[in-house]
Coordinates of C-alpha atoms in Angstrom, one line a residue:
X169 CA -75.2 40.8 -24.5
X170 CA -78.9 41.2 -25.6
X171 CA -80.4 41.1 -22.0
X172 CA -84.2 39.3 -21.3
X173 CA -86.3 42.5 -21.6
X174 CA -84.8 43.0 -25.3
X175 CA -85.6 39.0 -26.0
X176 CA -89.0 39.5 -24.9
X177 CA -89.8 42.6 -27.4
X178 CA -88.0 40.6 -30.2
X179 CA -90.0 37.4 -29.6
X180 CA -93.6 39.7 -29.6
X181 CA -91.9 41.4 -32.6
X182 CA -91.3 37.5 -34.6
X183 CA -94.6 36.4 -33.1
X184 CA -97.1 39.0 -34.9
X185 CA -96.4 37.7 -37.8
X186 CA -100.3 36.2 -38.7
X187 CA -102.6 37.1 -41.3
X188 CA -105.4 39.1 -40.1
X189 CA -108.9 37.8 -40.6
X190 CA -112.3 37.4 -38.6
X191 CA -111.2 39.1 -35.6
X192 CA -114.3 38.8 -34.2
X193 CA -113.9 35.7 -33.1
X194 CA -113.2 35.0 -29.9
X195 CA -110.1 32.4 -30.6
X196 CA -108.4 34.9 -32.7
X197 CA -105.1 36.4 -32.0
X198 CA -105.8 39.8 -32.1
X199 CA -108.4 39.5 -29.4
X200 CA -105.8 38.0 -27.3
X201 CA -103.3 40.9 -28.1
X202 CA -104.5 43.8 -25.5
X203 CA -100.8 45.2 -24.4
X204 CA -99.5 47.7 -26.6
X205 CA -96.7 46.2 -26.9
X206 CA -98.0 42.6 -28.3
X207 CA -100.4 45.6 -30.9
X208 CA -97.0 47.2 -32.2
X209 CA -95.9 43.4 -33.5
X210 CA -98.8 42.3 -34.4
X211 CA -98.9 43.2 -37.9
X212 CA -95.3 42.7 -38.6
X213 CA -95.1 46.0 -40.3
X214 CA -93.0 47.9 -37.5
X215 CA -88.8 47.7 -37.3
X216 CA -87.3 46.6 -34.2
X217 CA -85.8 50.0 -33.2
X218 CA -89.0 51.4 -33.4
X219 CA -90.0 48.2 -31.2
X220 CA -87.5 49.1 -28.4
X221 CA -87.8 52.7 -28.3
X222 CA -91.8 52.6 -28.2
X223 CA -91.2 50.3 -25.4
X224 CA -88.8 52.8 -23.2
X225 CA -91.8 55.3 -23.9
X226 CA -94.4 53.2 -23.0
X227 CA -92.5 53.1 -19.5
X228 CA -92.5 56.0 -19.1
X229 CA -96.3 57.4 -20.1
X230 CA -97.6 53.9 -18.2
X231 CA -95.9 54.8 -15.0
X232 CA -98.5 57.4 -13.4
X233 CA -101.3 59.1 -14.6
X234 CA -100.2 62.6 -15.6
X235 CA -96.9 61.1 -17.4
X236 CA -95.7 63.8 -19.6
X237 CA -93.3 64.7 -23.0
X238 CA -91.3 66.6 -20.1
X239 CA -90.7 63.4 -18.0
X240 CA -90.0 61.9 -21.4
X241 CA -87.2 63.9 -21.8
X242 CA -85.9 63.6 -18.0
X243 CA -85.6 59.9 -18.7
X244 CA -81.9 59.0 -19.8
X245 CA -82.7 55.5 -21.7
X246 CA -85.1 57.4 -23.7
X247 CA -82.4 60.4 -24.8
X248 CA -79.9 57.7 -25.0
X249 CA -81.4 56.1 -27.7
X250 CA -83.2 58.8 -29.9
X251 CA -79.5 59.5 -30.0
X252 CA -78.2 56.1 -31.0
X253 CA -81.4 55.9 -33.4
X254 CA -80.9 59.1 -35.0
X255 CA -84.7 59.6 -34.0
X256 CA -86.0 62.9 -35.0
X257 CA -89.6 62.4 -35.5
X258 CA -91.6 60.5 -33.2
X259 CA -95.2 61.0 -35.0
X260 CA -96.5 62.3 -38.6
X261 CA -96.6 64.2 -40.7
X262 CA -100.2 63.8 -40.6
X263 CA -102.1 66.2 -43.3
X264 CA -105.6 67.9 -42.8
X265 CA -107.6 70.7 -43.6
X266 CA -107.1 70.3 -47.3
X267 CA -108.5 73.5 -49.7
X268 CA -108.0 74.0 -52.8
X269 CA -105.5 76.4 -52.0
X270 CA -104.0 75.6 -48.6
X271 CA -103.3 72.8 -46.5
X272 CA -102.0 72.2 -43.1
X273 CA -99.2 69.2 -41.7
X274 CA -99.0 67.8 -38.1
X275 CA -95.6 66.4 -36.8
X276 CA -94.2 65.4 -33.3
X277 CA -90.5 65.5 -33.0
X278 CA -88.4 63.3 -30.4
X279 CA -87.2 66.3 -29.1
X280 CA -87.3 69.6 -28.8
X281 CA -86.9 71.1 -32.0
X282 CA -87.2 74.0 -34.5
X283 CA -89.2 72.7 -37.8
X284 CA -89.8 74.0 -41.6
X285 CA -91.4 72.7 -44.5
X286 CA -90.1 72.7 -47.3
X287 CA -92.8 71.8 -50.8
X288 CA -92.0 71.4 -54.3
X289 CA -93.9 71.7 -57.7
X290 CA -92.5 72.0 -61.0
X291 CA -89.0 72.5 -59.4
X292 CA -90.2 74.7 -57.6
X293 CA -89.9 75.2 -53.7
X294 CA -90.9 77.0 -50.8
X295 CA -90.2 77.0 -46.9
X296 CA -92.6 77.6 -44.7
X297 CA -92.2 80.1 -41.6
X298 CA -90.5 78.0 -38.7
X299 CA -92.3 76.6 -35.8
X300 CA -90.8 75.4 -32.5
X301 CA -92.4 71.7 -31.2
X302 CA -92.3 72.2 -27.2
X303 CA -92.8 69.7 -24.0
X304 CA -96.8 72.0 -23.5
X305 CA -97.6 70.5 -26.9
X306 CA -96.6 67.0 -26.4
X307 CA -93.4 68.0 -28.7
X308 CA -95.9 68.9 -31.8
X309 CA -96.4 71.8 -34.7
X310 CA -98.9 72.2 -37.1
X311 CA -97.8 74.4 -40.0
X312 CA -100.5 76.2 -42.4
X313 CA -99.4 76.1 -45.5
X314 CA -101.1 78.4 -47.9
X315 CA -100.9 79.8 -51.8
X316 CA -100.9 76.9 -52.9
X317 CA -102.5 75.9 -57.1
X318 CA -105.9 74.3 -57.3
X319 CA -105.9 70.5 -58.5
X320 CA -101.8 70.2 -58.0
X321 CA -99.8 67.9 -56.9
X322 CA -96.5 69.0 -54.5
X323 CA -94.2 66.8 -52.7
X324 CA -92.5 67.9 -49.3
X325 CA -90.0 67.4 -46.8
X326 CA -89.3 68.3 -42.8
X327 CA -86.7 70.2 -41.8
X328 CA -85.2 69.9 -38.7
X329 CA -83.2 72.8 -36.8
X330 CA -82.1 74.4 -40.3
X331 CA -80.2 71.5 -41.7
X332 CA -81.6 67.7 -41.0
X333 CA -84.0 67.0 -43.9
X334 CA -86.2 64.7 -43.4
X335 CA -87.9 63.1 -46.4
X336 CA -89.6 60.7 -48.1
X337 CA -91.5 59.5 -51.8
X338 CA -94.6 58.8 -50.0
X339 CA -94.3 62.9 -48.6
X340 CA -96.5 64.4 -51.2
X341 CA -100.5 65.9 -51.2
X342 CA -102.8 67.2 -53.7
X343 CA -105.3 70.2 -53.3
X344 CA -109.0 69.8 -54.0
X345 CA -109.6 68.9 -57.2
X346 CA -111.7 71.1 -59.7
X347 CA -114.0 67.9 -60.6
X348 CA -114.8 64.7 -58.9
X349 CA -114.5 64.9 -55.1
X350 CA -114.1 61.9 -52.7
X351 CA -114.3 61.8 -49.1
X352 CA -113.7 58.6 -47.4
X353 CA -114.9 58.0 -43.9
X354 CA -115.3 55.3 -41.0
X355 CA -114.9 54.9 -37.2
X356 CA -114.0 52.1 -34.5
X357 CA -110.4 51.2 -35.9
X358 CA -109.1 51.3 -32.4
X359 CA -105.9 50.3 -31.9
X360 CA -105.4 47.5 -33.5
X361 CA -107.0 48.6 -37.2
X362 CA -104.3 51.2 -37.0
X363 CA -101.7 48.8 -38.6
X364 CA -103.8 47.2 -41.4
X365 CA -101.9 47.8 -44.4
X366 CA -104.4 46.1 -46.8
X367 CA -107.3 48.1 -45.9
X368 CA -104.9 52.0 -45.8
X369 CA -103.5 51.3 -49.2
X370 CA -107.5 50.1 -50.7
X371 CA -108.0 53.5 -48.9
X372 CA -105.6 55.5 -50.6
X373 CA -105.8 53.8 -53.9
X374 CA -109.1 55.3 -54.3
X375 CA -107.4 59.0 -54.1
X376 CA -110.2 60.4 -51.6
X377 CA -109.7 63.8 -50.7
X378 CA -110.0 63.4 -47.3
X379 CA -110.7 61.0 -44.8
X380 CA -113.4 61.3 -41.6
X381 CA -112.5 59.7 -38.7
X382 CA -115.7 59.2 -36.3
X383 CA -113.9 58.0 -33.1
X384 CA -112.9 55.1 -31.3
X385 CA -109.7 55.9 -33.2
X386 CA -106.5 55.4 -31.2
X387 CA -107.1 55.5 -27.0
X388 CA -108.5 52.3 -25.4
X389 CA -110.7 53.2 -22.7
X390 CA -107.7 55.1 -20.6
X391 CA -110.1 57.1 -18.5
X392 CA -108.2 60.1 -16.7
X393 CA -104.8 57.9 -17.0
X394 CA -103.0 60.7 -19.6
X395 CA -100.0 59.1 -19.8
X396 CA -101.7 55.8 -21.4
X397 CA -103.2 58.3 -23.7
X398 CA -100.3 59.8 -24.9
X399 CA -98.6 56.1 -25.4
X400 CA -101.5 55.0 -26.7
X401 CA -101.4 57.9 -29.9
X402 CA -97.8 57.1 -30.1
X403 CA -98.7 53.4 -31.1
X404 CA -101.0 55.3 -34.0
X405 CA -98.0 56.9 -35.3
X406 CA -95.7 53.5 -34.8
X407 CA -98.3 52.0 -37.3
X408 CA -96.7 51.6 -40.7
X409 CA -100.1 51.1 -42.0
X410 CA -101.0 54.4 -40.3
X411 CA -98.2 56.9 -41.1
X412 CA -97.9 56.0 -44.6
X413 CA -101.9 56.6 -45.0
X414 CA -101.6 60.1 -42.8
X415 CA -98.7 61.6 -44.7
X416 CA -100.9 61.5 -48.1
X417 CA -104.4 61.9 -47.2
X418 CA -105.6 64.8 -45.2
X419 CA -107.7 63.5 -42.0
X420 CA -110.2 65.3 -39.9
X421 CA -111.0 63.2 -36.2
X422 CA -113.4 63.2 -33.9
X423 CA -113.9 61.0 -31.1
X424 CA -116.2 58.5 -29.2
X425 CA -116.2 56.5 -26.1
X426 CA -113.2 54.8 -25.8
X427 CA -110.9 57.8 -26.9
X428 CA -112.6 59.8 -24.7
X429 CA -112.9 58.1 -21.3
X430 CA -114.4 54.5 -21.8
X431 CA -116.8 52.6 -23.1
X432 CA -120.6 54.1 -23.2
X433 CA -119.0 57.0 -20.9
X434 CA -119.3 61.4 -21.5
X435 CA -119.4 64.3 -19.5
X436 CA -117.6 63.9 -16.5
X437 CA -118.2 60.1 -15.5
X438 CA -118.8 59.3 -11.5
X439 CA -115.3 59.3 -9.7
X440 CA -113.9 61.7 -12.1
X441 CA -113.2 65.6 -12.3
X442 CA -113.6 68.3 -14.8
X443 CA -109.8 69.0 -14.8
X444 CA -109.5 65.2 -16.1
X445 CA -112.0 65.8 -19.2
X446 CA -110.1 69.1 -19.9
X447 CA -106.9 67.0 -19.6
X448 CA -107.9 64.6 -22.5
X449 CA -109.1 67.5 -24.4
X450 CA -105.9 68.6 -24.5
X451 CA -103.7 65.4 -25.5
X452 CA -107.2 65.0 -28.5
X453 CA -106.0 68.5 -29.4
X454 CA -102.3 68.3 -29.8
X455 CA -102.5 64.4 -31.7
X456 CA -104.6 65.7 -34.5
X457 CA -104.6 68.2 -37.1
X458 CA -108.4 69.4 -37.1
X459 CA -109.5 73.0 -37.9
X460 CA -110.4 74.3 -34.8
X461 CA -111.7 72.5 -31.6
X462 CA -114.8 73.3 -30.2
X463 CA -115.2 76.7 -28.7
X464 CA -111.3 76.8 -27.8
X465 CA -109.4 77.1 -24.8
X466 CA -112.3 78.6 -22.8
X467 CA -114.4 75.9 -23.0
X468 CA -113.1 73.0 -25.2
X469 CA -115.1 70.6 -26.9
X470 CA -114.3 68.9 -30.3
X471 CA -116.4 69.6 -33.0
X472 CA -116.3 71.7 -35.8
X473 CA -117.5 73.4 -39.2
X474 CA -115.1 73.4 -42.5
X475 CA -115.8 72.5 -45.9
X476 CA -114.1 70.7 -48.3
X477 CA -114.5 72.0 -52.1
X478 CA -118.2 72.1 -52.4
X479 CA -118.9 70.0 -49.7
X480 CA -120.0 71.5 -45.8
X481 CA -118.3 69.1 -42.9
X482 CA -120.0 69.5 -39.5
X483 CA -118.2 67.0 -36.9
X484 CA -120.5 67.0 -33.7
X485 CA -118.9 66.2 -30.1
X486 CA -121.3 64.0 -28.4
X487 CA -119.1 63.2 -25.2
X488 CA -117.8 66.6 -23.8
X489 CA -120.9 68.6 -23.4
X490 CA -123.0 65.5 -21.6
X491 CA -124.2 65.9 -18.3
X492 CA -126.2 62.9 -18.1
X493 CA -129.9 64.6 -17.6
X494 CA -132.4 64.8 -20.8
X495 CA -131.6 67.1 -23.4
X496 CA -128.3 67.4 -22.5
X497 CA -126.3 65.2 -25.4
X498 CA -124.4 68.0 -27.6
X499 CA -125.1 70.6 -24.6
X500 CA -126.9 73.8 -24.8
X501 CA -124.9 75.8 -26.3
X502 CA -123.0 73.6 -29.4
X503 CA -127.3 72.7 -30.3
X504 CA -127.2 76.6 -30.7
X505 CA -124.0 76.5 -33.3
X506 CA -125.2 73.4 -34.7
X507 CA -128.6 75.0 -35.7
X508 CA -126.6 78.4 -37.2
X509 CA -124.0 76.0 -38.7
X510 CA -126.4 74.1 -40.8
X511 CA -128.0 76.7 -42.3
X512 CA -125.0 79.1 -42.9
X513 CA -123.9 75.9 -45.2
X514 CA -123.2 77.3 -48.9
X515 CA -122.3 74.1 -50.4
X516 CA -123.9 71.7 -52.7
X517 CA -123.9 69.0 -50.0
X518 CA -123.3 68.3 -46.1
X519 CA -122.1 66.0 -44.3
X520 CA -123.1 65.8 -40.7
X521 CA -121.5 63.6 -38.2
X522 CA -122.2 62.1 -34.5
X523 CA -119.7 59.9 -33.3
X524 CA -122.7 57.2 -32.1
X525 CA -125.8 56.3 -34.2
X526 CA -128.6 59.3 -35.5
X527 CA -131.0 56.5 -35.8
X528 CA -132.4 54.0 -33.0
X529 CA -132.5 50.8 -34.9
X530 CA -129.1 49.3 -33.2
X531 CA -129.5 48.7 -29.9
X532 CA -132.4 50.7 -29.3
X533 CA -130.6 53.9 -29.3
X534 CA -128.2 52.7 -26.6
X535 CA -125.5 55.7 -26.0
X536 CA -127.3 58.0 -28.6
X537 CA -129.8 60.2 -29.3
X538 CA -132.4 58.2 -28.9
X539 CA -132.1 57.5 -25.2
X540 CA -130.8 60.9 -24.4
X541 CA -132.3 63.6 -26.7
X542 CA -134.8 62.4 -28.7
X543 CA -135.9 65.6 -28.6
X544 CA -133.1 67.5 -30.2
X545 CA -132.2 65.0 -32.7
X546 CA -136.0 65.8 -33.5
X547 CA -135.0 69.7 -33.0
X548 CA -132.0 69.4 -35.6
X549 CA -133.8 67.1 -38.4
X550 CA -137.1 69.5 -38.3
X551 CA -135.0 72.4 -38.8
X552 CA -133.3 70.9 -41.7
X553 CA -136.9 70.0 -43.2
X554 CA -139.0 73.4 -42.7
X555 CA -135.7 75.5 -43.7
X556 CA -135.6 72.9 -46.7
X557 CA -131.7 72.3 -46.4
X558 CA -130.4 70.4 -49.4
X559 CA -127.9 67.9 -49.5
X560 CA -127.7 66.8 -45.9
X561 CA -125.7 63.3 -45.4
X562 CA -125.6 61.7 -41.9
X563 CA -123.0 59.6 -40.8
X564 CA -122.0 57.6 -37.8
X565 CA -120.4 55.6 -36.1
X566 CA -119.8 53.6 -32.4
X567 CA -122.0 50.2 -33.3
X568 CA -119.1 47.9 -34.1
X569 CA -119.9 46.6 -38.2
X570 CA -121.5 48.6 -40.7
X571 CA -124.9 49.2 -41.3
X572 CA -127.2 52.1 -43.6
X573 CA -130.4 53.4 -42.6
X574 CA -133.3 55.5 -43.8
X575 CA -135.0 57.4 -41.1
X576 CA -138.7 58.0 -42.2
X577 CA -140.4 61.5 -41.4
X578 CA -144.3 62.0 -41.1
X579 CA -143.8 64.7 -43.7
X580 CA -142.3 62.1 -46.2
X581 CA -138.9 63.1 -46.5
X582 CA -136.1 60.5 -45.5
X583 CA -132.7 60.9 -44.5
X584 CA -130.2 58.8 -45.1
X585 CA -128.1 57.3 -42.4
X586 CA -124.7 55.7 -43.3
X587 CA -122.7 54.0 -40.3
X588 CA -119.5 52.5 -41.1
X589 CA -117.6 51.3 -37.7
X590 CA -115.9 49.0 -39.5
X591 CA -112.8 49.8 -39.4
X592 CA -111.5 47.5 -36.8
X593 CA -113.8 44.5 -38.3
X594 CA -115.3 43.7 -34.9
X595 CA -118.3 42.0 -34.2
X596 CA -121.1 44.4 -32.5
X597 CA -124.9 43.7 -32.1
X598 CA -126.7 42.4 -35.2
X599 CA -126.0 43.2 -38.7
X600 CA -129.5 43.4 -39.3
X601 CA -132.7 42.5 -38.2
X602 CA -136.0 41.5 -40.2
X603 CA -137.9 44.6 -38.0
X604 CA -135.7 46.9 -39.7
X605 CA -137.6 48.0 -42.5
X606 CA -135.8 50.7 -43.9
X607 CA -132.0 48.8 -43.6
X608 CA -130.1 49.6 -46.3
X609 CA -127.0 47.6 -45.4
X610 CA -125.5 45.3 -43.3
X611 CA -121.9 43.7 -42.1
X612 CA -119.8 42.9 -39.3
X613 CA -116.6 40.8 -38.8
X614 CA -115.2 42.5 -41.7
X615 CA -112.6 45.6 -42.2
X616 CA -114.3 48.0 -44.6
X617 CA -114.9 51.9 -44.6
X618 CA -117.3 54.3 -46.4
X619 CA -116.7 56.7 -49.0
X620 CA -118.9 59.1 -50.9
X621 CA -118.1 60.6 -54.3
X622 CA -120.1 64.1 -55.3
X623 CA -120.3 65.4 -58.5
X624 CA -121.8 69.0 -58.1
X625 CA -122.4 69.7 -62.1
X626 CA -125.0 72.4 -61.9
X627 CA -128.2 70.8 -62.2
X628 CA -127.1 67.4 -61.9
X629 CA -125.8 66.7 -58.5
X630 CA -125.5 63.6 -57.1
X631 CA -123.8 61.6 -54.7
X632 CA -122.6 58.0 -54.7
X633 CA -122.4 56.2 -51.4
X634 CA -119.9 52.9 -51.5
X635 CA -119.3 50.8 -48.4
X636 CA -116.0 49.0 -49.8
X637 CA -114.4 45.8 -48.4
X638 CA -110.3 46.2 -47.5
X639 CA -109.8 44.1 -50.6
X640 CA -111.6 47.0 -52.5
X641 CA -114.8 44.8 -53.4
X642 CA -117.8 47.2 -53.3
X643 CA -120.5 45.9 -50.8
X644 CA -123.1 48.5 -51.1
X645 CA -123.7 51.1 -53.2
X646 CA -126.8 53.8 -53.7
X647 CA -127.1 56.8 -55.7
X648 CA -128.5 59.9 -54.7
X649 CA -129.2 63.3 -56.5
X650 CA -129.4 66.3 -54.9
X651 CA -133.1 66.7 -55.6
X652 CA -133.6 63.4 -53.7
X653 CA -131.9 65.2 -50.9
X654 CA -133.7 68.2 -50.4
X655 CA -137.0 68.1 -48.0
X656 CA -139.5 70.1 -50.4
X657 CA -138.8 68.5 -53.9
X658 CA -141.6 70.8 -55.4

């Protein structure tokens, strides 16, 4: 007998099953849908297995604040249906740090488990070295896979405890290519852009190399609830729309606000401790697949340095380091590695990231540089100017919409700003305003993403900018050449 808990879960399951447009609006039915549970249905792209056992887990993780994979495994409903399932991987794989010869691969078993990866080309396979997912990392493994061929394509599969292959078509990457390189980018899905099929597959069907995530990407303003944190990346990876992107297109993440505590909230908010921010550093950590993170164990932090064929990718952390006093935005100490970082860069181009707006035309600078470090955003872009750094791209993020800036210096140079926090299409403050003089583009209500294509010929580099729809209609577009780029053009 199906008992009422399992009609409930079916009847959110039948009841997703709406087209999704203008969710801005305040009648729609995504803005109504704030449980995780009514998210997981709402796109009508998610079995009902999965339905059921997401909500067992979501019991669990809900039930107290420091809910772990541990008491996951304590809990007999849970065990008792992986097992009926046949449920061996809970989350991923989800690719990143993509080279031309190397690549790494994120998965989260349902269980304790030892894990391989096995990759093919030409009929030709390898296994990687095994790795063991544990309870300590949330029941995760992130393999390196290296020696791999420039510009090839390789499909793969999981193994599971040396005999349980997991696989699929959709399980294949491709290293940097030797030519054209594409990086796609965006912020503010939250949860419920996760499961947008449309816009993922305009995504993918543009073969970027990589995506940039800018935050605001999966948690919901969970403060120092962990448990709600962990459920709320296990409804990322429940996302159809979600694991079929992350499985083919390597991903780097930082985050914002809401995936940090809450909204317009960093360091260690008031009524919170430092063992809760190093708490959610830790879940960030083991539900991504990023380089490295921050300065590591010691003391944490999120952003990094990489590069992606000829392309340098700085990802700032503009919540950790925060203490709430002038001056204090990225912290003292990642303002010193951001200064080395930028000009240790050997690529043609660089992309530099802040999870919240560089410029101050949106809300006045409202949770961003402009109302709490003027004066080392001013630090960073001078330094880039008299050190006559090439190629430098900002991006960012946190305004809901998607808008493009220049920012005008008194020595004539401009920097380009390009904000696409569009991919949740929610309304924010103004598209645009007549004061903004130096607006390049404007949108809200409307799921689109950004994505820059480089072509580094020697002495003809340029960049194209495109902020494309989820239908794949361009928007916006602007070309820029290196030279364009580079503070002293003389």
């Amino acid at each position: 007998m199906i008992n009422i808990k399992t009609l409930i879960i079916i009847f959110l399951f039948l009841s997703g099953r709406v087209q999704a447009q203008h969710f801005g609006e305040k009648n729609h039915p995504m803005n109504k849908a704030t449980s995780n549970m009514e998210l997981l249905s709402f796109w009508n792209n998610v079995d009902i297995e999965d339905t059921l056992l997401y909500n067992v887990m979501l019991k669990v993780f809900s039930a107290q604040k420091d809910a772990s994979y541990a008491q996951l495994l304590s809990n007999n409903e849970y065990m008792q249906l992986i097992e009926k399932q046949n449920k061996k991987i809970l989350g991923g794989p989800i690719l990143g740090n993509i080279s031309d010869k190397e690549i790494s691969i994120w998965v989260r078993t349902a269980k304790p488990s030892k894990i391989q990866i096995e990759y093919t080309n030409n009929n030709k396979s390898f296994l990687s070295e095994p790795l063991n997912s544990l309870p300590e990392t949330d029941l995760t493994a992130v393999f390196k896979i290296s020696g791999l061929m420039p510009s090839t394509r390789y499909s793969y599969k999981i193994i599971i405890d040396d005999h349980l292959i997991v696989s699929d078509s959709n399980y294949f990457f491709e290293t940097i290519p030797e030519k054209e390189l594409r990086i796609a980018f965006g912020s503010c899905p939250h949860r419920w852009g996760l499961g947008n099929e449309t816009l993922f597959n305009t995504i993918k069907s543009r073969k970027p190399t990589a995506m940039l995530l800018l935050g605001d990407i999966a948690v919901q303003d969970r403060n120092n609830h962990i448990g709600m944190h962990r459920a709320d990346y296990l409804l990322r990876d429940f996302q159809t729309a979600w694991s079929n992107f992350a499985c083919n297109v390597p991903i780097y993440a930082s985050w914002d606000d809401h995936d940090y505590f809450g909204n317009d909230k960093a360091g260690i908010p008031e009524g919170y401790t430092y063992k809760d921010k190093e708490n959610i550093w830790g879940v960030f950590k083991n539900s991504w697949v990023n380089p490295s993170y921050g300065f590591g164990q010691k003391d944490k932090g999120i952003f990094f340095k990489t590069s992606i064929g000829s392309c340098d990718i700085i990802m700032t952390d503009n919540r950790y380091f925060r203490t709430g006093q002038k001056g204090s935005f990225l912290g003292k100490k990642q303002m010193t590695w951001l200064k080395e970082q930028i000009q240790n860069c050997e690529g043609s181009f660089i992309i530099l990231s802040c999870g919240s707006m560089w410029s101050d035309f949106v809300s006045k600078g409202k949770d961003s540089w402009g109302v709490n470090d003027p004066e080392g955003r001013e630090e960073i872009l001078k330094l880039i100017e008299e050190k006559n750094i090439a190629g430098v791209l900002l991006i960012s993020g946190d305004r809901h919409g998607a808008r493009g800036f220049t920012i005008q210096r008194d020595s004539g140079f401009e920097f380009y700003e390009f904000e696409a926090a569009s991919l949740g299409a929610r309304i924010g403050p103004p598209k645009s305003k007549p004061e903004w003089k130096t607006q390049l583009y404007g949108i809200d209500d409307t799921f689109a993403f950004g994505e820059f294509t480089f072509d580094t010929t020697k002495g003809k580099e340029k960049v194209v900018f495109r902020l494309i729809h989820e239908n794949g209609d361009v928007k916006y577009s602007k070309t820029l050449t290196l030279r364009e780029l580079t503070p002293d053009k003389n």
